[in-house]
Structures are given as C-alpha cells and as structure tokens.
Tab-separated table of C-alpha atoms in Angstrom:
chain	number	residue	atom	x	y	z
C	11	MET	CA	127.405	106.274	138.730
C	12	ALA	CA	125.226	107.276	135.788
C	13	VAL	CA	126.531	104.366	133.735
C	14	GLU	CA	125.892	101.893	136.553
C	15	ARG	CA	122.375	103.252	137.040
C	16	ALA	CA	121.650	102.913	133.315
C	17	MET	CA	122.825	99.301	133.354
C	18	ARG	CA	120.682	98.500	136.389
C	19	THR	CA	117.658	100.091	134.729
C	20	ALA	CA	118.229	98.084	131.552
C	21	ALA	CA	118.824	94.821	133.404
C	22	SER	CA	115.751	95.157	135.608
C	23	SER	CA	113.586	95.872	132.556
C	24	LEU	CA	114.454	92.454	131.100
C	25	THR	CA	113.815	90.171	134.065
C	26	ASP	CA	110.327	89.103	132.937
C	27	ALA	CA	110.982	89.027	129.185
C	28	GLU	CA	109.816	85.815	127.532
C	29	PRO	CA	112.562	84.302	125.328
C	30	VAL	CA	110.255	83.833	122.348
C	31	PRO	CA	109.401	86.011	119.332
C	32	TYR	CA	106.552	88.325	120.282
C	33	TRP	CA	104.681	87.682	117.034
C	34	LEU	CA	104.749	83.902	117.448
C	35	ASP	CA	103.585	84.040	121.080
C	36	ASP	CA	99.989	84.216	119.903
C	37	PRO	CA	97.084	82.053	121.071
C	38	GLY	CA	95.690	82.321	117.556
C	39	ARG	CA	98.727	80.605	116.054
C	40	PRO	CA	97.396	77.902	113.711
C	41	GLU	CA	98.075	74.240	114.266
C	42	ALA	CA	100.819	72.683	112.187
C	43	LEU	CA	99.717	70.813	109.081
C	44	PRO	CA	100.585	67.107	108.670
C	45	ALA	CA	103.871	66.001	107.148
C	46	LEU	CA	104.029	64.346	103.741
C	47	ALA	CA	103.800	60.563	103.949
C	48	GLY	CA	104.207	58.726	100.669
C	49	ASP	CA	104.789	60.012	97.163
C	50	GLU	CA	103.505	63.166	95.487
C	51	HIS	CA	103.469	64.475	91.926
C	52	CYS	CA	102.958	68.090	90.864
C	53	ASP	CA	103.696	70.703	88.239
C	54	LEU	CA	105.486	73.002	90.677
C	55	LEU	CA	107.088	72.171	94.001
C	56	VAL	CA	107.821	75.123	96.288
C	57	VAL	CA	110.402	74.457	98.991
C	58	GLY	CA	110.079	76.738	102.024
C	59	GLY	CA	107.090	78.018	103.974
C	60	GLY	CA	108.299	81.560	104.610
C	61	TYR	CA	107.289	84.596	102.589
C	62	SER	CA	109.390	83.626	99.580
C	63	GLY	CA	107.758	80.233	99.188
C	64	LEU	CA	104.267	81.371	100.138
C	65	TRP	CA	104.240	84.243	97.649
C	66	THR	CA	105.586	81.904	94.950
C	67	ALA	CA	102.800	79.406	95.547
C	68	LEU	CA	100.154	82.129	95.617
C	69	LEU	CA	101.340	83.872	92.458
C	70	ALA	CA	101.754	80.555	90.635
C	71	LYS	CA	98.086	79.742	91.241
C	72	GLU	CA	96.954	83.254	90.378
C	73	ARG	CA	98.884	83.122	87.094
C	74	ASP	CA	97.536	79.666	86.250
C	75	PRO	CA	94.738	78.302	88.471
C	76	GLY	CA	95.150	74.910	86.808
C	77	ARG	CA	98.787	74.532	87.835
C	78	ASP	CA	99.231	71.739	90.368
C	79	VAL	CA	101.332	73.184	93.227
C	80	VAL	CA	102.786	71.566	96.330
C	81	LEU	CA	104.592	73.457	99.115
C	82	VAL	CA	106.790	71.790	101.735
C	83	GLU	CA	108.112	73.426	104.918
C	84	ALA	CA	110.716	71.856	107.205
C	85	ARG	CA	108.997	73.056	110.382
C	86	GLU	CA	105.948	75.341	110.438
C	87	THR	CA	104.895	78.197	108.203
C	88	GLY	CA	106.464	81.468	109.310
C	89	TRP	CA	108.512	80.036	112.203
C	90	ALA	CA	111.845	81.499	111.015
C	91	ALA	CA	112.637	84.965	109.637
C	92	SER	CA	109.107	85.473	108.310
C	93	GLY	CA	107.677	85.298	111.828
C	94	ARG	CA	110.523	86.956	113.743
C	95	ASN	CA	111.197	90.204	111.873
C	96	GLY	CA	110.172	93.735	112.776
C	97	GLY	CA	107.191	93.856	110.418
C	98	PHE	CA	108.557	96.623	108.150
C	99	CYS	CA	107.167	95.952	104.668
C	100	ALA	CA	109.176	98.237	102.372
C	101	ALA	CA	108.741	99.020	98.706
C	102	SER	CA	112.503	99.080	98.156
C	103	LEU	CA	113.885	96.127	96.219
C	104	THR	CA	117.500	97.299	96.648
C	105	HIS	CA	117.770	97.540	100.442
C	106	GLY	CA	117.253	101.270	100.361
C	107	LEU	CA	118.063	104.115	98.002
C	108	GLY	CA	121.708	104.336	99.043
C	109	ASN	CA	122.451	100.727	98.182
C	110	GLY	CA	120.503	100.997	94.945
C	111	LEU	CA	122.328	104.168	93.889
C	112	ALA	CA	125.677	102.515	94.535
C	113	ARG	CA	124.883	99.400	92.506
C	114	TRP	CA	122.262	100.065	89.817
C	115	PRO	CA	121.978	103.845	89.312
C	116	GLY	CA	120.927	103.461	85.691
C	117	GLU	CA	117.925	101.280	86.389
C	118	LEU	CA	117.120	102.515	89.887
C	119	PRO	CA	114.167	104.693	88.755
C	120	ARG	CA	112.538	101.608	87.227
C	121	LEU	CA	113.422	99.459	90.249
C	122	GLU	CA	111.728	102.042	92.445
C	123	GLU	CA	108.607	101.943	90.261
C	124	LEU	CA	108.550	98.148	90.354
C	125	GLY	CA	109.019	98.208	94.123
C	126	ALA	CA	106.147	100.636	94.593
C	127	ALA	CA	103.898	98.471	92.406
C	128	ASN	CA	104.963	95.408	94.401
C	129	LEU	CA	103.999	97.042	97.697
C	130	ASP	CA	100.644	98.060	96.230
C	131	ALA	CA	100.122	94.455	95.131
C	132	ILE	CA	100.873	93.195	98.635
C	133	GLU	CA	98.304	95.577	100.069
C	134	ALA	CA	95.778	94.425	97.472
C	135	ALA	CA	96.479	90.739	98.209
C	136	VAL	CA	96.036	91.301	101.937
C	137	ALA	CA	92.626	92.808	101.225
C	138	ARG	CA	91.620	90.276	98.548
C	139	HIS	CA	92.401	87.277	100.721
C	140	SER	CA	91.120	88.907	103.940
C	141	ILE	CA	94.480	88.493	105.690
C	142	ASP	CA	94.196	90.003	109.164
C	143	CYS	CA	97.812	91.114	109.692
C	144	ASP	CA	97.447	94.710	111.001
C	145	PHE	CA	98.623	96.154	107.668
C	146	GLU	CA	99.115	99.932	108.044
C	147	ARG	CA	100.528	102.157	105.271
C	148	THR	CA	102.263	104.452	107.762
C	149	GLY	CA	105.612	105.065	106.111
C	150	GLU	CA	108.971	105.164	107.860
C	151	ILE	CA	111.204	107.915	109.220
C	152	ASP	CA	114.970	107.574	108.895
C	153	VAL	CA	116.271	109.583	111.828
C	154	ALA	CA	119.655	111.200	112.342
C	155	THR	CA	121.115	110.870	115.830
C	156	GLU	CA	124.537	112.372	115.026
C	157	PRO	CA	125.291	115.683	113.238
C	158	HIS	CA	127.021	114.021	110.274
C	159	GLN	CA	123.940	111.878	109.639
C	160	VAL	CA	121.844	114.981	108.966
C	161	GLY	CA	124.174	115.869	106.114
C	162	GLU	CA	124.140	112.293	104.827
C	163	LEU	CA	120.335	112.292	104.684
C	164	ARG	CA	120.423	115.607	102.783
C	165	ASP	CA	123.029	114.230	100.357
C	166	LEU	CA	120.967	111.131	99.679
C	167	GLN	CA	117.925	113.269	98.954
C	168	ALA	CA	119.953	115.322	96.477
C	169	GLN	CA	121.270	112.202	94.711
C	170	ALA	CA	117.767	110.797	94.447
C	171	ALA	CA	116.376	114.099	93.148
C	172	ALA	CA	119.014	114.109	90.395
C	173	LEU	CA	117.436	110.865	89.130
C	174	GLY	CA	113.923	112.230	89.475
C	175	LEU	CA	113.204	110.157	92.566
C	176	ASP	CA	111.309	111.257	95.642
C	177	ALA	CA	113.415	110.409	98.695
C	178	GLY	CA	110.800	111.599	101.174
C	179	GLU	CA	110.129	114.689	103.268
C	180	PHE	CA	113.028	116.139	105.239
C	181	LEU	CA	112.217	116.891	108.890
C	182	ASP	CA	114.389	119.172	110.972
C	183	ARG	CA	114.988	118.524	114.665
C	184	ASP	CA	111.737	120.083	115.828
C	185	ALA	CA	109.672	118.489	113.062
C	186	VAL	CA	110.928	114.969	113.688
C	187	ARG	CA	110.478	115.327	117.439
C	188	ALA	CA	106.922	116.497	116.801
C	189	GLN	CA	106.303	113.070	115.243
C	190	VAL	CA	108.194	110.947	117.797
C	191	ASP	CA	109.967	112.636	120.665
C	192	SER	CA	113.489	111.577	121.557
C	193	PRO	CA	116.256	113.892	122.733
C	194	THR	CA	118.602	111.947	120.455
C	195	PHE	CA	116.783	112.903	117.230
C	196	LEU	CA	118.443	115.683	115.211
C	197	GLY	CA	116.512	115.353	111.957
C	198	GLY	CA	114.943	112.806	109.679
C	199	VAL	CA	113.437	111.872	106.329
C	200	TRP	CA	109.874	110.584	106.245
C	201	ASP	CA	109.003	108.202	103.417
C	202	ARG	CA	105.234	108.457	103.698
C	203	GLU	CA	104.195	105.898	101.064
C	204	GLY	CA	107.036	103.428	100.663
C	205	VAL	CA	106.721	101.392	103.863
C	206	ALA	CA	103.873	99.627	105.644
C	207	MET	CA	103.805	98.192	109.148
C	208	LEU	CA	102.295	94.752	109.700
C	209	ASN	CA	102.234	91.707	111.937
C	210	PRO	CA	104.693	89.415	110.148
C	211	ALA	CA	103.535	86.113	111.626
C	212	LYS	CA	99.897	86.845	110.817
C	213	LEU	CA	100.898	87.670	107.236
C	214	ALA	CA	102.596	84.275	106.908
C	215	TRP	CA	99.650	82.437	108.462
C	216	GLY	CA	97.235	84.345	106.235
C	217	LEU	CA	99.226	83.479	103.137
C	218	ARG	CA	99.201	79.806	104.152
C	219	ARG	CA	95.421	79.918	104.393
C	220	ALA	CA	95.185	81.736	101.053
C	221	VAL	CA	97.324	79.274	99.107
C	222	ALA	CA	95.452	76.327	100.603
C	223	SER	CA	92.159	77.900	99.530
C	224	LEU	CA	93.484	78.024	95.949
C	225	GLY	CA	94.298	74.327	95.983
C	226	VAL	CA	97.970	74.291	96.956
C	227	ARG	CA	98.812	71.190	98.996
C	228	VAL	CA	100.889	72.319	101.973
C	229	TYR	CA	102.973	69.872	103.993
C	230	GLU	CA	104.651	71.132	107.146
C	231	ARG	CA	107.311	69.317	109.201
C	232	THR	CA	108.566	68.057	105.838
C	233	PRO	CA	112.194	69.019	105.180
C	234	ALA	CA	113.434	68.655	101.615
C	235	LEU	CA	116.539	66.478	101.945
C	236	SER	CA	117.810	66.229	98.377
C	237	LEU	CA	117.135	67.459	94.862
C	238	THR	CA	118.004	65.343	91.826
C	239	ASP	CA	117.135	65.087	88.151
C	240	ALA	CA	114.383	62.605	87.352
C	241	GLY	CA	113.731	62.294	83.625
C	242	PRO	CA	111.875	65.387	82.407
C	243	GLY	CA	111.453	66.743	85.940
C	244	MET	CA	112.970	66.777	89.399
C	245	LEU	CA	112.841	64.459	92.389
C	246	VAL	CA	112.887	65.766	95.965
C	247	ARG	CA	113.311	63.355	98.826
C	248	THR	CA	111.705	64.020	102.230
C	249	PRO	CA	111.871	61.928	105.439
C	250	TYR	CA	108.676	59.982	104.711
C	251	GLY	CA	108.182	60.344	101.000
C	252	ARG	CA	109.276	61.636	97.612
C	253	ILE	CA	107.957	64.364	95.340
C	254	ARG	CA	108.270	64.332	91.574
C	255	ALA	CA	107.811	67.806	90.120
C	256	ARG	CA	108.123	69.275	86.669
C	257	GLN	CA	109.653	72.435	88.213
C	258	VAL	CA	110.952	73.495	91.623
C	259	ALA	CA	111.148	76.942	93.263
C	260	LEU	CA	113.517	77.263	96.217
C	261	GLY	CA	112.526	79.754	98.916
C	262	THR	CA	114.908	78.469	101.583
C	263	ASN	CA	116.880	81.740	101.924
C	264	VAL	CA	119.144	81.491	104.992
C	265	PHE	CA	119.047	77.695	105.120
C	266	PRO	CA	121.512	75.655	102.998
C	267	SER	CA	120.300	75.641	99.410
C	268	LEU	CA	119.536	72.368	97.675
C	269	VAL	CA	121.610	73.845	94.836
C	270	ARG	CA	125.047	73.618	96.425
C	271	ARG	CA	126.699	76.264	94.261
C	272	VAL	CA	124.375	78.893	95.759
C	273	ARG	CA	125.582	78.313	99.323
C	274	PRO	CA	128.755	80.490	99.227
C	275	PHE	CA	126.635	83.515	98.333
C	276	VAL	CA	124.633	83.542	101.591
C	277	VAL	CA	125.682	83.755	105.239
C	278	PRO	CA	123.448	83.875	108.330
C	279	VAL	CA	123.653	87.035	110.411
C	280	TYR	CA	121.710	87.019	113.663
C	281	ASP	CA	119.524	89.997	114.531
C	282	TYR	CA	117.846	90.564	117.906
C	283	ALA	CA	114.779	92.437	119.110
C	284	LEU	CA	112.771	93.340	122.206
C	285	THR	CA	109.158	94.329	122.751
C	286	THR	CA	107.916	96.354	125.678
C	287	GLU	CA	104.820	95.727	127.702
C	288	PRO	CA	101.808	97.643	126.287
C	289	LEU	CA	102.235	101.372	126.874
C	290	THR	CA	99.736	103.309	128.937
C	291	ASP	CA	98.093	106.450	127.569
C	292	GLY	CA	100.518	108.536	129.630
C	293	GLN	CA	103.587	106.664	128.416
C	294	LEU	CA	102.511	106.913	124.807
C	295	ALA	CA	101.783	110.627	125.231
C	296	ALA	CA	105.270	111.122	126.697
C	297	VAL	CA	106.749	109.787	123.470
C	298	GLY	CA	104.219	111.639	121.317
C	299	TRP	CA	104.065	108.837	118.773
C	300	LYS	CA	100.814	109.789	117.061
C	301	ASN	CA	101.105	108.517	113.488
C	302	ARG	CA	102.458	104.982	114.060
C	303	GLN	CA	105.285	105.273	111.544
C	304	GLY	CA	108.170	102.876	111.672
C	305	LEU	CA	111.530	104.415	112.494
C	306	GLY	CA	115.157	103.529	111.954
C	307	ASP	CA	118.258	105.474	112.826
C	308	SER	CA	120.915	106.279	110.251
C	309	ALA	CA	123.977	104.707	111.860
C	310	ASN	CA	125.816	101.794	110.292
C	311	GLN	CA	124.919	99.815	113.405
C	312	PHE	CA	121.317	100.907	113.387
C	313	HIS	CA	118.168	100.356	115.411
C	314	TYR	CA	114.674	99.876	113.995
C	315	PHE	CA	111.561	100.479	116.067
C	316	ARG	CA	107.795	100.629	115.669
C	317	LEU	CA	104.516	100.346	117.523
C	318	THR	CA	102.550	97.111	117.551
C	319	ALA	CA	98.770	96.995	117.291
C	320	ASP	CA	98.505	96.656	121.086
C	321	ARG	CA	100.785	99.701	121.667
C	322	ARG	CA	104.054	97.992	122.508
C	323	ILE	CA	107.320	99.336	121.142
C	324	LEU	CA	109.341	96.798	119.200
C	325	TRP	CA	113.027	97.766	119.390
C	326	GLY	CA	115.620	95.808	117.419
C	327	GLY	CA	118.861	95.883	115.494
C	328	TYR	CA	122.342	97.221	116.284
C	329	ASP	CA	124.205	93.955	116.896
C	330	ALA	CA	124.506	91.787	113.797
C	331	VAL	CA	126.198	88.551	114.827
C	332	TYR	CA	127.806	86.130	112.402
C	333	PRO	CA	128.522	82.712	113.970
C	334	TYR	CA	131.816	81.149	112.950
C	335	GLY	CA	131.178	78.498	110.337
C	336	GLY	CA	127.902	80.062	109.246
C	337	ARG	CA	125.625	77.409	110.680
C	338	VAL	CA	122.008	78.176	111.561
C	339	ARG	CA	121.538	76.886	115.096
C	340	ALA	CA	118.908	77.385	117.791
C	341	GLU	CA	121.571	78.293	120.357
C	342	HIS	CA	122.306	81.493	118.420
C	343	GLU	CA	118.720	82.760	118.788
C	344	HIS	CA	119.235	84.189	122.281
C	345	ARG	CA	122.034	86.517	123.333
C	346	PRO	CA	121.564	88.138	126.763
C	347	GLU	CA	124.453	90.577	126.258
C	348	THR	CA	122.717	91.913	123.155
C	349	TYR	CA	119.369	92.157	124.937
C	350	LEU	CA	121.046	94.208	127.670
C	351	ARG	CA	122.714	96.483	125.125
C	352	LEU	CA	119.426	96.986	123.277
C	353	ALA	CA	117.642	97.855	126.535
C	354	GLU	CA	120.340	100.389	127.426
C	355	HIS	CA	120.014	101.990	124.001
C	356	PHE	CA	116.225	102.035	124.301
C	357	PHE	CA	116.264	104.045	127.522
C	358	HIS	CA	118.933	106.363	126.091
C	359	CYS	CA	116.592	107.052	123.163
C	360	PHE	CA	113.471	107.329	125.313
C	361	PRO	CA	114.499	108.374	128.839
C	362	GLN	CA	110.892	109.409	129.483
C	363	LEU	CA	109.977	105.701	129.456
C	364	GLU	CA	112.186	104.706	132.383
C	365	GLY	CA	110.345	102.001	134.311
C	366	VAL	CA	108.859	100.343	131.230
C	367	ARG	CA	109.565	96.616	131.128
C	368	PHE	CA	110.187	94.300	128.197
C	369	SER	CA	107.815	91.397	127.593
C	370	HIS	CA	109.699	89.475	124.883
C	371	ALA	CA	113.318	89.110	123.733
C	372	TRP	CA	114.410	87.014	120.752
C	373	GLY	CA	116.693	86.672	117.783
C	374	GLY	CA	116.861	85.000	114.415
C	375	ALA	CA	118.992	84.524	111.321
C	376	ILE	CA	118.898	86.854	108.321
C	377	ASP	CA	119.976	85.600	104.866
C	378	THR	CA	122.760	88.030	104.023
C	379	CYS	CA	124.602	88.374	100.739
C	380	SER	CA	127.468	90.665	99.825
C	381	ARG	CA	125.313	93.150	97.904
C	382	PHE	CA	122.627	93.304	100.644
C	383	SER	CA	119.707	92.706	98.306
C	384	ALA	CA	118.296	89.595	96.681
C	385	PHE	CA	119.894	87.641	93.868
C	386	PHE	CA	118.281	85.108	91.556
C	387	GLY	CA	119.089	82.206	89.272
C	388	THR	CA	118.232	78.826	87.824
C	389	ALA	CA	119.716	75.338	87.933
C	390	HIS	CA	119.110	71.893	86.434
C	391	ARG	CA	118.605	73.260	82.910
C	392	GLY	CA	116.035	75.829	83.973
C	393	ARG	CA	113.805	73.460	85.901
C	394	VAL	CA	114.815	74.921	89.291
C	395	ALA	CA	114.725	78.592	90.277
C	396	TYR	CA	115.920	80.304	93.440
C	397	ALA	CA	115.867	83.699	95.139
C	398	ALA	CA	117.917	84.490	98.248
C	399	GLY	CA	119.978	87.134	100.038
C	400	PHE	CA	117.233	89.594	101.016
C	401	THR	CA	119.360	90.762	103.982
C	402	GLY	CA	116.598	91.726	106.344
C	403	LEU	CA	114.395	93.643	103.918
C	404	GLY	CA	112.452	90.698	102.568
C	405	VAL	CA	108.955	91.264	103.938
C	406	GLY	CA	108.065	93.106	100.757
C	407	ALA	CA	110.840	92.136	98.329
C	408	THR	CA	110.118	88.395	98.609
C	409	ARG	CA	106.949	88.888	96.601
C	410	PHE	CA	108.994	90.456	93.795
C	411	GLY	CA	111.439	87.565	94.129
C	412	ALA	CA	108.582	85.119	93.733
C	413	ASP	CA	107.567	86.804	90.496
C	414	VAL	CA	111.171	86.597	89.282
C	415	MET	CA	111.386	82.881	90.057
C	416	LEU	CA	108.161	82.180	88.183
C	417	ASP	CA	109.384	84.274	85.239
C	418	LEU	CA	112.647	82.315	85.170
C	419	LEU	CA	110.807	78.999	85.270
C	420	SER	CA	108.589	80.095	82.386
C	421	GLY	CA	111.662	80.336	80.163
C	422	GLU	CA	110.313	83.496	78.516
C	423	PRO	CA	112.196	86.790	78.995
C	424	THR	CA	110.304	89.451	80.912
C	425	GLU	CA	111.059	92.982	82.036
C	426	ARG	CA	112.018	91.587	85.420
C	427	THR	CA	114.428	88.970	84.072
C	428	ARG	CA	116.115	91.547	81.836
C	429	LEU	CA	117.048	93.751	84.806
C	430	GLU	CA	120.751	93.968	85.575
C	431	MET	CA	119.831	93.410	89.218
C	432	VAL	CA	118.253	90.071	88.286
C	433	ARG	CA	120.905	88.993	85.771
C	434	SER	CA	123.906	89.761	87.993
C	435	LYS	CA	125.190	87.962	91.075
C	436	PRO	CA	126.855	89.252	94.248
C	437	LEU	CA	130.396	88.204	95.055
C	438	PRO	CA	130.510	84.968	97.046
C	439	PHE	CA	131.851	84.958	100.581
C	440	PRO	CA	135.299	83.365	101.024
C	441	PRO	CA	135.705	80.149	103.013
C	442	GLU	CA	136.499	80.111	106.719
C	443	PRO	CA	138.455	81.454	108.513
C	444	VAL	CA	138.768	84.330	106.028
C	445	ARG	CA	134.991	84.787	106.007
C	446	TRP	CA	134.736	85.181	109.779
C	447	ALA	CA	137.742	87.527	109.933
C	448	GLY	CA	136.453	89.678	107.076
C	449	ILE	CA	132.963	90.030	108.528
C	450	GLY	CA	134.445	90.837	111.939
C	451	LEU	CA	136.764	93.486	110.510
C	452	THR	CA	133.867	95.024	108.584
C	453	LYS	CA	131.708	95.204	111.732
C	454	TRP	CA	134.569	96.807	113.692
C	455	SER	CA	135.146	99.333	110.900
C	456	LEU	CA	131.457	100.238	110.689
C	457	ALA	CA	131.318	100.842	114.445
C	458	ARG	CA	134.430	102.978	114.185
C	459	ALA	CA	132.866	105.003	111.361
C	460	ASP	CA	129.785	105.624	113.527
C	461	ALA	CA	132.038	106.923	116.301
C	462	HIS	CA	134.110	109.160	114.002
C	463	GLY	CA	131.613	111.261	112.106
C	464	GLY	CA	130.877	108.643	109.463
C	465	ARG	CA	134.460	108.558	108.154
C	466	ARG	CA	135.114	105.223	106.457
C	467	ASN	CA	138.542	103.687	106.996
C	468	LEU	CA	140.757	102.042	104.376
C	469	TRP	CA	139.018	98.674	104.789
C	470	LEU	CA	135.554	100.119	104.175
C	471	ARG	CA	136.766	102.225	101.261
C	472	THR	CA	138.270	99.099	99.717
C	473	MET	CA	134.995	97.228	100.237
C	474	ASP	CA	133.181	100.130	98.565
C	475	ARG	CA	135.438	99.880	95.520
C	476	LEU	CA	134.809	96.127	95.314
C	477	GLY	CA	131.066	96.634	95.473
C	478	LEU	CA	130.864	95.271	98.999
C	479	GLY	CA	130.252	98.542	100.836
C	480	PHE	CA	127.411	98.691	103.334
C	481	ASP	CA	125.848	102.051	104.121
C	482	SER	CA	122.302	101.167	105.156
C-alpha cells in the first residue's frame, strides 16, 4: 500500500508539468538572430552557440580586439545543453576530485588551481559584462544517503589532503541536516568556494550579448554542414552561404563533429530534470534550506538539486539514458517513466513536501566521453581546434576549454597545452552493438554497486583498470 501511495503521489505531482526546460520557458528569452545569407570571411570562425563557442568568441576578442570573429549556431544560442542543465558552475576541470585523482594525480594540484582561477574569471566576466544570470557563489554539498558513502567521502578527503588539497568541510548527520533537512542524509562534504549556482540560459544569452558588443558577428539558425581546406584557411558551408576563415574553433560537443575522427570519442547520454512550483515560506522552512547551496548525492546513479531564484527546487539526474546508435534526437528529450521515478525519489528525499507539484519536466543530451572530462585537439594542420566530452560538468569547464582551443590555434606552447590532461585522449567508444551493450552493462553494474554497499563487480573493476571507471 505504501508503494502504491508513493506512486500516486508522484504521478499526481506531474500532471501539470510543462514539457519544456524551465530555464528556456522565459518571457525574456531573446529573439533569434538572422541566419547567414551569402559569403563571409573572418580570422576565426566559431562553430556552436553554447558555452564552449560563446566563451571562445569572447576570449578571442579579449585577447585580440582586432581579431575578426564570426560565430554560427545551428538553432538558437543556449537551446541545447547550455540552456537545459542544472546551473551548477563548478571549478573542477576533472569532473570532481575522485576522477581527477584516478587519472592525473601528479598534476591534480595544478588542475585544481587552474579550475579555481577559471571560476573566478567567470564570476569576473559576469560582472564585467553585466550578465544578469543569478550568479551565486554558494558552494555545493555532496551528501551521503547510505552508510558506505560516509566512509567514501572521508576517504576522498584523506586522499585530497595527502596532495595538499582542500576537499571541503565534512558535515555529520546533524550538521548536514541543519543546512538542508532530509531524513535520507547521513553526512556530507561542503565545498564552500568551488561551485556557483546560476541561471544557465541567462548566462548563454548574456554571453551572446557580450560577444556581439565586442564586434563578433553571430548568425543563428545557421548549421555548419561541412569543413574543408581552402588554400591557407578553411571553408565552411552553411545552407545559404559559405564562410572562409583562417582558423576554426569547434564547440559542437554532443553533436557530430565536423572532424570525423573525433566522433567515436563522444556519445550522447540523456539526463532529465524537474522543477517544482515556487515554494511557500512554510514549505521552504520545512526543508530548512537557508544558504542556497547546490546539493548532489554520492551514489553512482546520483541526483543533483538546487534552489532557483524564485524558490523552486530543481531536481535532476539518476537515469542516464544512452539511445542505441548514439543519435541526438528530439524524441529522446522526454521520458515519462524517468519523470515519474524522479518524482518518487524527490518525495522520498523530502517527505515534508508532499503535495508540492512540478511545473516543468525536460531532458537533454550530455556529451560524454570515456574519461568523463573534456579532451582537446587540432586538425587540418593546426588550423582547426576542438574541445568536447565535458560529461555534464561543462558550465564552468567550457571556459577553460575555450582557452585551450585558442592556445592550440596560436601554435605556441602554453602551460595549459603542456598539461597531460590536454595532451592525452580518452579511449574511443566501440562501434554498435558493442557500444550499447557495454554502456548498458556499466549502468547495471553501477546500480548494483549502489545497492550492495558500493562494492564494484568484476566488470567495474576491469573498467577501472582500463581507465574507464566512473565513480562520480
């Protein structure tokens, strides 16, 4: 009976949810810019109007105001992952300390410093360009909801301390529930400085305005169809015109790269989220969420959640769905069975909010690579640069990726381009059907580990040895 009641509660909470991303359902959403018609010439062409492309265009003009920059976007600025994510802007460049420790322990202290400087630079850019995106330097709490996760958080703190890194403040059960009250919380680690909350769509729209103010010519509804050599530069064909550019930066992430050899390194994984109606004073007091931190639980199949500026709770994660064949399609953006599961989990976490209804439910594709953090490279004899594979933690790391792309295009070695993280590549994903079977087996194994005290089976241990382990 209790299970049936929980399902009815979850289902009834979703009946009025709009099937659109909350952030994009905004009357202040700017009008789309005109498509390119005719031919263009420029020093630098940026392909992609998400964070990766927008930061690249902005930094290119800040480095050299005289550089002639054009940006093309297939649809509208921020319509994809940049406008659909949870709005967690993290300093980490390695998808968390655990992933960084497993892959680049020797240079992790420097990667952490570079990540912190990158987050500071984002905050400064938001202020400098007057971008109204609800930027709040609140930090994030990683919460333990199972006993073994408490020990894992402690172990990670100890590993970080051995490298001289600050992994945050440990909170016992009472301390974490004093910050945000859920009967499921057993402990947590609060990173006070390394994460900001923001409105992701407004950040993208603000960056579009900023690059235009610096002289970047932005064309929306202009997909880049092909990329070919053209004498000393490159030629990109679009539906109604062509662009000749001395250099090209690709910020297409989850979408098929114009450099075909990059495609096996990235697969789309669909993530889903809900937002509640605005909470009343009484509802917010029942949760006791006073400091507006973001939160994420420590399971392999994890949830992330935060407060919006108008006091809704955004609740996302858990299911990560890979579509067979790896195609990005609109029909994958809505999954009612996942919405129902998320709602059930929400009321399990916050039973004191029974009766709250959800206003929005949506999904979107994340550009996932096998090392779960971005990789970089060049093509066409150094005239084309790319960054991809941010795996859901790109709100902040895309700015670092933009700097890396511009460094690579400059042809001059920098501290960033000398990093092992930048010089190395993840393992590519195998072709279908092996890819689909492997991802499915990994998801099953991660769920099993969550249900068995974190114990990783033979498949996960093998993936760990191959550098494909996922523990975030």
